[in-house]
Structures are given as C-alpha cells and as structure tokens.
Amino acid sequence: LGEVKYIIAPNLYHHLFVRDFQAIYPKAQLWATATLTNKRPDLAIDMPITDKQNNLFDEIDYLLFEGYQTLFLTGYTPLDEYVFCHRASRTLILTDAAFYFDDRFVPLTQLVAKLTGGYKLLRPSPLEKLATRDKQAVKKAVDLVLAWDFDRVIMAHGSIVETDGKQQFKSGYDWFLNT
C-alpha cells in the first residue's frame, strides 16, 4: 500500500503497541489524542490530535466522540476517542465507539455477541451503555458523525461493515441512547 507515514493512537486505550510500531516504522510520525501525553509520557507524540482542527490532509474529517465512557473494575473511564471519516472512500473509521461481530468470528465470540444483544449489529457494547452518563454529549457526537457522508465502517473490534454502515451506526446509537 505504500510507505507508513503516520501512526495514530486515537483514544486512551489503543496505545499499547505504539512503541513497537515506531521501532518498525521509525520515519512515521505519531499522532495521538492529546490526553495520551499524560498517560504515556514515554511516547514522543509528533502531533497531538485536538478538537481545534477538524480534518487531516483535506481528505479525512475527524471529531472527538465526546461523552462516551467505558466500564472498568475501577469504575467509569472516559475513552477520549477520535473518530475519522475518509471522504473519498466514504468510510467511517472507529476504534471503540462501536463493534460488529458476525459469523466470521469464532463460535465463542458469536455466542457472547448473541447473549449481549450485539450479534450482527453495529453498536456499542452494553457495558459502555451502562458506563456512559452524558448521553447528551454522545447524542451531539452521533449527530455530527451522521452528518458525514459514509457507507462503509471499519472498527478495531469486529468485521468491516461494507454497506449500509450509516444506517447501521444510527440504529446502534438509537439503541444506545434509548431513542
């Protein structure tokens, strides 16, 4: 596909292997959510991603998916996730803001997805639904995402949704927001 020029850590939880990637691609710049500088002072972040900009390279729109939290044993934790939309391919790129598990996964994963109500559905997990307190901030972020022109959705956890991704994302967040 070409030379790797950028490594992106889009939230506070997808940073574990950044140093490994930096070792493999030493010329690549690290772009990361600005709050990761506090959590990982050992990382040399070339470009902190902030909500002051809204596009990268005039090709990719992005925004902070505000209000979304995850549940850990220690309590509720903000995810501080940025989501991206590649205009030319009409692709929404997420990390933890939604999942999509289908028959391409091992039977145990399919069973868990079925038991939690998320099998073949593009949506957040029930744990995030439980953890997230600021539903108005999430609704605002969802509305901004839905203003983008996308059909395909790529996420960190799940299969790629090749078509009808916008409607599936909307339906998943209608469930999440109880609308």
PDB file of C-alpha atoms in Angstrom:
ATOM      1  CA  LEU A   1       0.000   0.000   0.000  1.00  0.00           C
ATOM      2  CA  GLY A   2       2.980   2.295   0.358  1.00  0.00           C
ATOM      3  CA  GLU A   3       5.205   3.768   2.999  1.00  0.00           C
ATOM      4  CA  VAL A   4       3.799   4.127   6.529  1.00  0.00           C
ATOM      5  CA  LYS A   5       3.996   7.827   7.323  1.00  0.00           C
ATOM      6  CA  TYR A   6       1.704   8.095  10.341  1.00  0.00           C
ATOM      7  CA  ILE A   7       0.885   6.023  13.400  1.00  0.00           C
ATOM      8  CA  ILE A   8      -2.329   7.111  15.106  1.00  0.00           C
ATOM      9  CA  ALA A   9      -3.361   6.401  18.697  1.00  0.00           C
ATOM     10  CA  PRO A  10      -6.989   7.558  18.528  1.00  0.00           C
ATOM     11  CA  ASN A  11      -8.023   7.037  22.165  1.00  0.00           C
ATOM     12  CA  LEU A  12      -6.703   6.406  25.661  1.00  0.00           C
ATOM     13  CA  TYR A  13      -6.738   2.611  25.277  1.00  0.00           C
ATOM     14  CA  HIS A  14      -5.239   1.900  21.874  1.00  0.00           C
ATOM     15  CA  HIS A  15      -1.645   2.788  22.584  1.00  0.00           C
ATOM     16  CA  LEU A  16      -0.104  -0.438  23.900  1.00  0.00           C
ATOM     17  CA  PHE A  17       1.910  -1.306  20.796  1.00  0.00           C
ATOM     18  CA  VAL A  18       2.754   2.198  19.604  1.00  0.00           C
ATOM     19  CA  ARG A  19       6.421   1.849  20.565  1.00  0.00           C
ATOM     20  CA  ASP A  20       6.632  -1.421  18.591  1.00  0.00           C
ATOM     21  CA  PHE A  21       5.196   0.323  15.532  1.00  0.00           C
ATOM     22  CA  GLN A  22       7.615   3.207  15.997  1.00  0.00           C
ATOM     23  CA  ALA A  23      10.503   0.714  16.016  1.00  0.00           C
ATOM     24  CA  ILE A  24       9.251  -0.895  12.792  1.00  0.00           C
ATOM     25  CA  TYR A  25       8.471   2.439  11.092  1.00  0.00           C
ATOM     26  CA  PRO A  26      10.996   4.912  12.540  1.00  0.00           C
ATOM     27  CA  LYS A  27      10.220   7.601   9.938  1.00  0.00           C
ATOM     28  CA  ALA A  28       6.490   7.595  10.736  1.00  0.00           C
ATOM     29  CA  GLN A  29       5.038  10.431  12.790  1.00  0.00           C
ATOM     30  CA  LEU A  30       2.981   9.588  15.885  1.00  0.00           C
ATOM     31  CA  TRP A  31      -0.354  11.334  16.075  1.00  0.00           C
ATOM     32  CA  ALA A  32      -2.267  10.726  19.286  1.00  0.00           C
ATOM     33  CA  THR A  33      -5.096  12.078  21.345  1.00  0.00           C
ATOM     34  CA  ALA A  34      -3.644  14.990  23.316  1.00  0.00           C
ATOM     35  CA  THR A  35      -4.613  13.459  26.679  1.00  0.00           C
ATOM     36  CA  LEU A  36      -2.385  10.453  25.977  1.00  0.00           C
ATOM     37  CA  THR A  37       0.632  12.650  26.794  1.00  0.00           C
ATOM     38  CA  ASN A  38      -0.343  12.403  30.484  1.00  0.00           C
ATOM     39  CA  LYS A  39      -0.939   8.649  30.393  1.00  0.00           C
ATOM     40  CA  ARG A  40       2.131   7.798  28.279  1.00  0.00           C
ATOM     41  CA  PRO A  41       4.847  10.418  28.851  1.00  0.00           C
ATOM     42  CA  ASP A  42       7.316   7.882  27.402  1.00  0.00           C
ATOM     43  CA  LEU A  43       5.844   8.354  23.921  1.00  0.00           C
ATOM     44  CA  ALA A  44       7.204  11.079  21.680  1.00  0.00           C
ATOM     45  CA  ILE A  45       3.982  12.387  20.141  1.00  0.00           C
ATOM     46  CA  ASP A  46       4.659  14.377  16.972  1.00  0.00           C
ATOM     47  CA  MET A  47       1.134  15.719  16.583  1.00  0.00           C
ATOM     48  CA  PRO A  48      -1.422  15.832  19.392  1.00  0.00           C
ATOM     49  CA  ILE A  49      -4.910  15.384  17.934  1.00  0.00           C
ATOM     50  CA  THR A  50      -7.227  18.033  19.311  1.00  0.00           C
ATOM     51  CA  ASP A  51     -10.731  19.219  18.593  1.00  0.00           C
ATOM     52  CA  LYS A  52      -9.318  22.540  17.348  1.00  0.00           C
ATOM     53  CA  GLN A  53      -8.873  21.031  13.882  1.00  0.00           C
ATOM     54  CA  ASN A  54     -11.494  19.002  12.099  1.00  0.00           C
ATOM     55  CA  ASN A  55      -9.696  17.483   9.147  1.00  0.00           C
ATOM     56  CA  LEU A  56      -6.397  15.893   8.213  1.00  0.00           C
ATOM     57  CA  PHE A  57      -4.785  16.465   4.832  1.00  0.00           C
ATOM     58  CA  ASP A  58      -8.110  17.787   3.434  1.00  0.00           C
ATOM     59  CA  GLU A  59      -9.090  14.111   2.989  1.00  0.00           C
ATOM     60  CA  ILE A  60     -10.123  12.945   6.422  1.00  0.00           C
ATOM     61  CA  ASP A  61     -12.624  14.566   8.763  1.00  0.00           C
ATOM     62  CA  TYR A  62     -12.430  13.770  12.454  1.00  0.00           C
ATOM     63  CA  LEU A  63     -14.007  14.667  15.756  1.00  0.00           C
ATOM     64  CA  LEU A  64     -13.774  13.904  19.435  1.00  0.00           C
ATOM     65  CA  PHE A  65     -16.556  11.445  20.285  1.00  0.00           C
ATOM     66  CA  GLU A  66     -17.484  13.210  23.497  1.00  0.00           C
ATOM     67  CA  GLY A  67     -19.346  11.770  26.440  1.00  0.00           C
ATOM     68  CA  TYR A  68     -18.593   8.132  25.671  1.00  0.00           C
ATOM     69  CA  GLN A  69     -17.219   6.128  28.596  1.00  0.00           C
ATOM     70  CA  THR A  70     -16.172   2.570  29.238  1.00  0.00           C
ATOM     71  CA  LEU A  71     -16.515   0.420  32.339  1.00  0.00           C
ATOM     72  CA  PHE A  72     -13.516  -0.975  34.180  1.00  0.00           C
ATOM     73  CA  LEU A  73     -13.159  -2.630  37.578  1.00  0.00           C
ATOM     74  CA  THR A  74     -12.024   0.753  38.895  1.00  0.00           C
ATOM     75  CA  GLY A  75     -15.178   2.480  37.636  1.00  0.00           C
ATOM     76  CA  TYR A  76     -16.237   4.581  34.678  1.00  0.00           C
ATOM     77  CA  THR A  77     -13.480   5.919  32.475  1.00  0.00           C
ATOM     78  CA  PRO A  78     -13.643   8.377  29.577  1.00  0.00           C
ATOM     79  CA  LEU A  79     -12.439   6.910  26.306  1.00  0.00           C
ATOM     80  CA  ASP A  80     -11.320  10.203  24.755  1.00  0.00           C
ATOM     81  CA  GLU A  81     -11.792   8.697  21.301  1.00  0.00           C
ATOM     82  CA  TYR A  82     -11.441  10.436  17.985  1.00  0.00           C
ATOM     83  CA  VAL A  83     -13.401   9.029  15.047  1.00  0.00           C
ATOM     84  CA  PHE A  84     -12.486   9.597  11.411  1.00  0.00           C
ATOM     85  CA  CYS A  85     -14.216   9.758   8.040  1.00  0.00           C
ATOM     86  CA  HIS A  86     -12.240   9.236   4.835  1.00  0.00           C
ATOM     87  CA  ARG A  87     -14.233  11.245   2.292  1.00  0.00           C
ATOM     88  CA  ALA A  88     -13.050   9.637  -0.959  1.00  0.00           C
ATOM     89  CA  SER A  89     -13.904   6.079   0.114  1.00  0.00           C
ATOM     90  CA  ARG A  90     -16.925   7.153   2.200  1.00  0.00           C
ATOM     91  CA  THR A  91     -15.502   5.201   5.158  1.00  0.00           C
ATOM     92  CA  LEU A  92     -16.093   5.834   8.862  1.00  0.00           C
ATOM     93  CA  ILE A  93     -13.147   4.660  10.980  1.00  0.00           C
ATOM     94  CA  LEU A  94     -13.763   3.885  14.655  1.00  0.00           C
ATOM     95  CA  THR A  95     -11.816   2.272  17.438  1.00  0.00           C
ATOM     96  CA  ASP A  96     -14.096   1.513  20.392  1.00  0.00           C
ATOM     97  CA  ALA A  97     -17.177   3.615  19.617  1.00  0.00           C
ATOM     98  CA  ALA A  98     -18.929   0.595  18.043  1.00  0.00           C
ATOM     99  CA  PHE A  99     -18.418  -3.120  17.443  1.00  0.00           C
ATOM    100  CA  TYR A 100     -19.687  -5.552  14.790  1.00  0.00           C
ATOM    101  CA  PHE A 101     -19.390  -9.297  15.396  1.00  0.00           C
ATOM    102  CA  ASP A 102     -20.763 -11.719  12.825  1.00  0.00           C
ATOM    103  CA  ASP A 103     -20.266 -15.272  11.548  1.00  0.00           C
ATOM    104  CA  ARG A 104     -16.638 -14.535  10.616  1.00  0.00           C
ATOM    105  CA  PHE A 105     -15.744 -14.822  14.299  1.00  0.00           C
ATOM    106  CA  VAL A 106     -15.119 -17.957  16.336  1.00  0.00           C
ATOM    107  CA  PRO A 107     -18.240 -19.564  17.834  1.00  0.00           C
ATOM    108  CA  LEU A 108     -17.474 -18.357  21.372  1.00  0.00           C
ATOM    109  CA  THR A 109     -17.312 -14.724  20.232  1.00  0.00           C
ATOM    110  CA  GLN A 110     -20.538 -15.195  18.284  1.00  0.00           C
ATOM    111  CA  LEU A 111     -22.220 -16.651  21.379  1.00  0.00           C
ATOM    112  CA  VAL A 112     -21.117 -13.752  23.592  1.00  0.00           C
ATOM    113  CA  ALA A 113     -22.294 -11.261  20.955  1.00  0.00           C
ATOM    114  CA  LYS A 114     -25.659 -13.020  20.786  1.00  0.00           C
ATOM    115  CA  LEU A 115     -26.022 -13.108  24.577  1.00  0.00           C
ATOM    116  CA  THR A 116     -25.243  -9.400  24.880  1.00  0.00           C
ATOM    117  CA  GLY A 117     -27.560  -8.459  22.022  1.00  0.00           C
ATOM    118  CA  GLY A 118     -24.855  -7.294  19.643  1.00  0.00           C
ATOM    119  CA  TYR A 119     -24.608 -10.083  17.079  1.00  0.00           C
ATOM    120  CA  LYS A 120     -24.596  -8.683  13.511  1.00  0.00           C
ATOM    121  CA  LEU A 121     -25.375  -5.227  14.880  1.00  0.00           C
ATOM    122  CA  LEU A 122     -23.115  -2.189  14.636  1.00  0.00           C
ATOM    123  CA  ARG A 123     -23.348  -0.722  18.103  1.00  0.00           C
ATOM    124  CA  PRO A 124     -21.502  -0.033  21.330  1.00  0.00           C
ATOM    125  CA  SER A 125     -21.409  -2.747  23.956  1.00  0.00           C
ATOM    126  CA  PRO A 126     -23.904  -2.926  26.819  1.00  0.00           C
ATOM    127  CA  LEU A 127     -21.018  -2.128  29.210  1.00  0.00           C
ATOM    128  CA  GLU A 128     -20.443   1.221  27.517  1.00  0.00           C
ATOM    129  CA  LYS A 129     -24.170   1.852  27.525  1.00  0.00           C
ATOM    130  CA  LEU A 130     -24.146   1.294  31.275  1.00  0.00           C
ATOM    131  CA  ALA A 131     -20.992   3.354  31.877  1.00  0.00           C
ATOM    132  CA  THR A 132     -21.856   6.401  29.769  1.00  0.00           C
ATOM    133  CA  ARG A 133     -23.523   9.095  31.821  1.00  0.00           C
ATOM    134  CA  ASP A 134     -23.508  12.106  29.488  1.00  0.00           C
ATOM    135  CA  LYS A 135     -25.906  10.866  26.831  1.00  0.00           C
ATOM    136  CA  GLN A 136     -26.477  14.416  25.525  1.00  0.00           C
ATOM    137  CA  ALA A 137     -22.788  14.790  24.663  1.00  0.00           C
ATOM    138  CA  VAL A 138     -22.882  11.385  22.948  1.00  0.00           C
ATOM    139  CA  LYS A 139     -26.008  12.382  21.012  1.00  0.00           C
ATOM    140  CA  LYS A 140     -24.268  15.545  19.827  1.00  0.00           C
ATOM    141  CA  ALA A 141     -21.234  13.493  18.669  1.00  0.00           C
ATOM    142  CA  VAL A 142     -23.506  10.961  16.935  1.00  0.00           C
ATOM    143  CA  ASP A 143     -25.337  13.748  15.111  1.00  0.00           C
ATOM    144  CA  LEU A 144     -22.007  15.159  13.902  1.00  0.00           C
ATOM    145  CA  VAL A 145     -20.895  11.719  12.693  1.00  0.00           C
ATOM    146  CA  LEU A 146     -24.210  11.185  10.899  1.00  0.00           C
ATOM    147  CA  ALA A 147     -23.673  14.486   9.053  1.00  0.00           C
ATOM    148  CA  TRP A 148     -20.699  12.866   7.296  1.00  0.00           C
ATOM    149  CA  ASP A 149     -21.173  11.027   4.010  1.00  0.00           C
ATOM    150  CA  PHE A 150     -20.193   7.420   4.715  1.00  0.00           C
ATOM    151  CA  ASP A 151     -21.440   3.959   3.816  1.00  0.00           C
ATOM    152  CA  ARG A 152     -18.609   1.692   4.965  1.00  0.00           C
ATOM    153  CA  VAL A 153     -17.476   1.324   8.597  1.00  0.00           C
ATOM    154  CA  ILE A 154     -14.135  -0.012   9.797  1.00  0.00           C
ATOM    155  CA  MET A 155     -13.662  -0.549  13.525  1.00  0.00           C
ATOM    156  CA  ALA A 156     -10.971  -2.007  15.761  1.00  0.00           C
ATOM    157  CA  HIS A 157     -13.233  -4.763  17.109  1.00  0.00           C
ATOM    158  CA  GLY A 158     -15.320  -6.572  14.556  1.00  0.00           C
ATOM    159  CA  SER A 159     -15.838  -7.166  10.882  1.00  0.00           C
ATOM    160  CA  ILE A 160     -15.887  -4.365   8.339  1.00  0.00           C
ATOM    161  CA  VAL A 161     -19.396  -3.194   7.503  1.00  0.00           C
ATOM    162  CA  GLU A 162     -19.155  -2.797   3.721  1.00  0.00           C
ATOM    163  CA  THR A 163     -22.577  -1.275   3.003  1.00  0.00           C
ATOM    164  CA  ASP A 164     -25.382   0.492   4.829  1.00  0.00           C
ATOM    165  CA  GLY A 165     -22.966   1.489   7.576  1.00  0.00           C
ATOM    166  CA  LYS A 166     -24.530   4.871   8.198  1.00  0.00           C
ATOM    167  CA  GLN A 167     -27.971   3.408   8.857  1.00  0.00           C
ATOM    168  CA  GLN A 168     -26.497   0.635  10.999  1.00  0.00           C
ATOM    169  CA  PHE A 169     -24.482   3.178  13.025  1.00  0.00           C
ATOM    170  CA  LYS A 170     -27.636   5.256  13.519  1.00  0.00           C
ATOM    171  CA  SER A 171     -29.636   2.214  14.626  1.00  0.00           C
ATOM    172  CA  GLY A 172     -26.904   1.157  17.039  1.00  0.00           C
ATOM    173  CA  TYR A 173     -26.862   4.568  18.655  1.00  0.00           C
ATOM    174  CA  ASP A 174     -30.652   4.792  18.713  1.00  0.00           C
ATOM    175  CA  TRP A 175     -30.439   1.664  20.914  1.00  0.00           C
ATOM    176  CA  PHE A 176     -27.577   3.149  22.959  1.00  0.00           C
ATOM    177  CA  LEU A 177     -29.419   6.427  23.553  1.00  0.00           C
ATOM    178  CA  ASN A 178     -32.832   4.758  24.012  1.00  0.00           C
ATOM    179  CA  THR A 179     -34.350   6.796  21.171  1.00  0.00           C
TER     180      THR A 179
END
